[in-house]
Every structure is written in structure tokens, then in C-alpha cells.
Amino acid sequence: MTIQFVIIPSSQNFQKDAMIVKYKIESSIQVDSLIDNEFDKNIQARINKWKSQNYDIILINDNYNESNNICFSFCEKGSRFKNMQLQEFIDIVESYENDDKDGDLEEEVNENNIGAANCNIM
């Protein structure tokens, strides 16, 4: 199973942060990720576009600047956005990539972060 990430900065103000997150993810996990810069579309349309293409989504908003947290959602239907420290997220995904490529990444994250708060995407 190949993990495909798209990083969606919630506004142009977070474009630089999205590039930093992309670099950290790609240098740690060695997976490709994209940055969605279609700021002329609303955030929900951007999210829906990538979910329909089976991308796991990382949303960069005020949480990243305030506490180094990202919001993420997996491509599986019904997956909700959760909040997690970027490095903790990278560690879990890296562990998943190294150990068990056939398992469920969402389950892996939930097992390792029981207290992950739901994330407000707006």
C-alpha cells in the first residue's frame, strides 16, 4: 500500500509552513507529497477533491503556528480530521511504513494516539 499525502494550507499565509511540513515528511518517511495551492476554491472543495483521489490529507492552519500540530484525515470513507504533533505523526507513519504496509494506517494512528482531538477544519 502506497501512502499518498496532500498538504493543504488553509490560506496563503500557511504556504511556507506547508513547504516546511512537506520537507519534514519527505525527509523522514521518504514518501511523495503534494501541496494544494488552489486558494481560489474553498477549503471543503479542496479536501473533497483529494479525498476522491484517495489521498491522505494534512491540513495546515493556525494550530501549526501555535503548537506545531497538524490536522490530518485519511482517505478512508468516514475518516475525521484529527489533531496531532507533526513529529509524533511522522514517527507513527514511519513505523507503519517500515513494519506493516498491509495494515490500516488510521488504526495505527488511533492506537498510538488515543487522545487525538478532533480538528476544526474551518
Short mmCIF file of C-alpha atoms in Angstrom, two decimals:
data_model
loop_
_atom_site.label_atom_id
_atom_site.label_comp_id
_atom_site.label_asym_id
_atom_site.label_seq_id
_atom_site.Cartn_x
_atom_site.Cartn_y
_atom_site.Cartn_z
CA MET A 1 0.00 0.00 0.00
CA THR A 2 1.41 3.35 -1.00
CA ILE A 3 0.63 6.31 1.17
CA GLN A 4 -0.15 9.47 -0.77
CA PHE A 5 -0.22 12.74 1.12
CA VAL A 6 -1.53 16.08 0.05
CA ILE A 7 -0.78 19.07 2.24
CA ILE A 8 -3.46 21.73 2.19
CA PRO A 9 -2.56 25.12 3.65
CA SER A 10 -5.84 26.67 4.81
CA SER A 11 -4.78 30.03 3.37
CA GLN A 12 -1.84 31.59 1.55
CA ASN A 13 -0.49 32.64 4.95
CA PHE A 14 0.38 28.98 5.62
CA GLN A 15 2.08 28.23 2.31
CA LYS A 16 5.59 28.46 3.80
CA ASP A 17 4.54 26.21 6.70
CA ALA A 18 3.16 23.68 4.20
CA MET A 19 6.55 23.60 2.44
CA ILE A 20 8.29 23.00 5.78
CA VAL A 21 5.89 20.16 6.63
CA LYS A 22 6.40 18.65 3.15
CA TYR A 23 10.17 18.71 3.62
CA LYS A 24 9.97 17.14 7.10
CA ILE A 25 7.65 14.37 5.92
CA GLU A 26 9.60 13.55 2.77
CA SER A 27 12.97 13.57 4.52
CA SER A 28 11.73 11.34 7.35
CA ILE A 29 9.38 8.94 5.62
CA GLN A 30 10.58 9.05 2.01
CA VAL A 31 7.10 9.34 0.55
CA ASP A 32 5.99 11.85 -2.01
CA SER A 33 3.58 14.56 -1.00
CA LEU A 34 1.87 17.36 -2.86
CA ILE A 35 0.88 20.85 -1.77
CA ASP A 36 -2.54 22.11 -2.85
CA ASN A 37 -2.31 25.81 -3.64
CA GLU A 38 -5.76 26.29 -5.16
CA PHE A 39 -6.66 29.17 -2.87
CA ASP A 40 -9.45 30.32 -5.20
CA LYS A 41 -11.51 27.31 -4.04
CA ASN A 42 -12.98 26.92 -0.57
CA ILE A 43 -11.29 24.55 1.83
CA GLN A 44 -14.03 21.91 1.75
CA ALA A 45 -13.91 21.69 -2.06
CA ARG A 46 -10.15 21.23 -1.89
CA ILE A 47 -10.49 18.49 0.73
CA ASN A 48 -13.20 16.70 -1.25
CA LYS A 49 -11.09 16.82 -4.42
CA TRP A 50 -8.19 14.99 -2.80
CA LYS A 51 -10.30 12.54 -0.81
CA SER A 52 -11.98 11.47 -4.05
CA GLN A 53 -8.49 10.72 -5.42
CA ASN A 54 -7.63 8.62 -2.33
CA TYR A 55 -5.07 10.97 -0.84
CA ASP A 56 -4.44 11.22 2.89
CA ILE A 57 -4.82 14.88 3.82
CA ILE A 58 -2.71 17.07 6.05
CA LEU A 59 -4.23 20.45 6.78
CA ILE A 60 -2.02 23.34 7.88
CA ASN A 61 -3.79 26.08 9.83
CA ASP A 62 -3.34 28.17 13.00
CA ASN A 63 -2.68 25.03 15.04
CA TYR A 64 0.65 24.55 13.27
CA ASN A 65 1.97 28.00 14.18
CA GLU A 66 0.63 27.87 17.73
CA SER A 67 1.62 24.35 18.79
CA ASN A 68 3.30 22.53 15.88
CA ASN A 69 0.12 20.48 15.43
CA ILE A 70 -1.23 19.34 12.09
CA CYS A 71 -4.75 18.25 11.24
CA PHE A 72 -4.94 15.07 9.24
CA SER A 73 -7.54 12.81 7.73
CA PHE A 74 -7.13 9.53 5.92
CA CYS A 75 -8.68 8.76 2.56
CA GLU A 76 -10.96 6.06 4.00
CA LYS A 77 -14.63 7.00 3.98
CA GLY A 78 -15.75 8.35 7.34
CA SER A 79 -12.27 9.33 8.50
CA ARG A 80 -12.44 12.54 10.53
CA PHE A 81 -9.77 15.15 10.92
CA LYS A 82 -7.60 14.72 14.00
CA ASN A 83 -5.01 16.94 15.61
CA MET A 84 -1.50 15.67 16.37
CA GLN A 85 2.04 16.93 16.83
CA LEU A 86 3.84 16.79 13.49
CA GLN A 87 6.79 14.74 14.75
CA GLU A 88 4.53 12.25 16.51
CA PHE A 89 2.56 11.82 13.28
CA ILE A 90 5.77 11.29 11.28
CA ASP A 91 7.02 8.71 13.80
CA ILE A 92 3.80 6.71 13.59
CA VAL A 93 3.65 6.81 9.79
CA GLU A 94 7.34 5.91 9.57
CA SER A 95 6.77 2.94 11.87
CA TYR A 96 3.82 1.87 9.75
CA GLU A 97 5.82 2.15 6.53
CA ASN A 98 8.71 0.12 7.98
CA ASP A 99 6.68 -2.63 9.66
CA ASP A 100 3.30 -3.34 8.17
CA LYS A 101 2.43 -1.97 4.77
CA ASP A 102 -0.73 -4.09 4.55
CA GLY A 103 -2.34 -2.83 7.77
CA ASP A 104 -4.62 0.10 8.42
CA LEU A 105 -2.72 3.35 8.97
CA GLU A 106 -5.73 5.04 10.55
CA GLU A 107 -5.97 2.21 13.08
CA GLU A 108 -2.23 2.53 13.78
CA VAL A 109 -2.57 6.26 14.49
CA ASN A 110 -5.62 5.72 16.68
CA GLU A 111 -3.83 3.01 18.69
CA ASN A 112 -0.82 5.25 19.25
CA ASN A 113 -2.75 8.42 19.98
CA ILE A 114 -5.93 7.57 21.83
CA GLY A 115 -6.37 11.18 22.90
CA ALA A 116 -6.11 12.72 19.45
CA ALA A 117 -8.52 15.60 19.41
CA ASN A 118 -10.84 16.12 16.52
CA CYS A 119 -9.76 19.03 14.40
CA ASN A 120 -11.84 22.00 13.33
CA ILE A 121 -11.03 22.46 9.64
CA MET A 122 -12.74 25.78 9.13
#
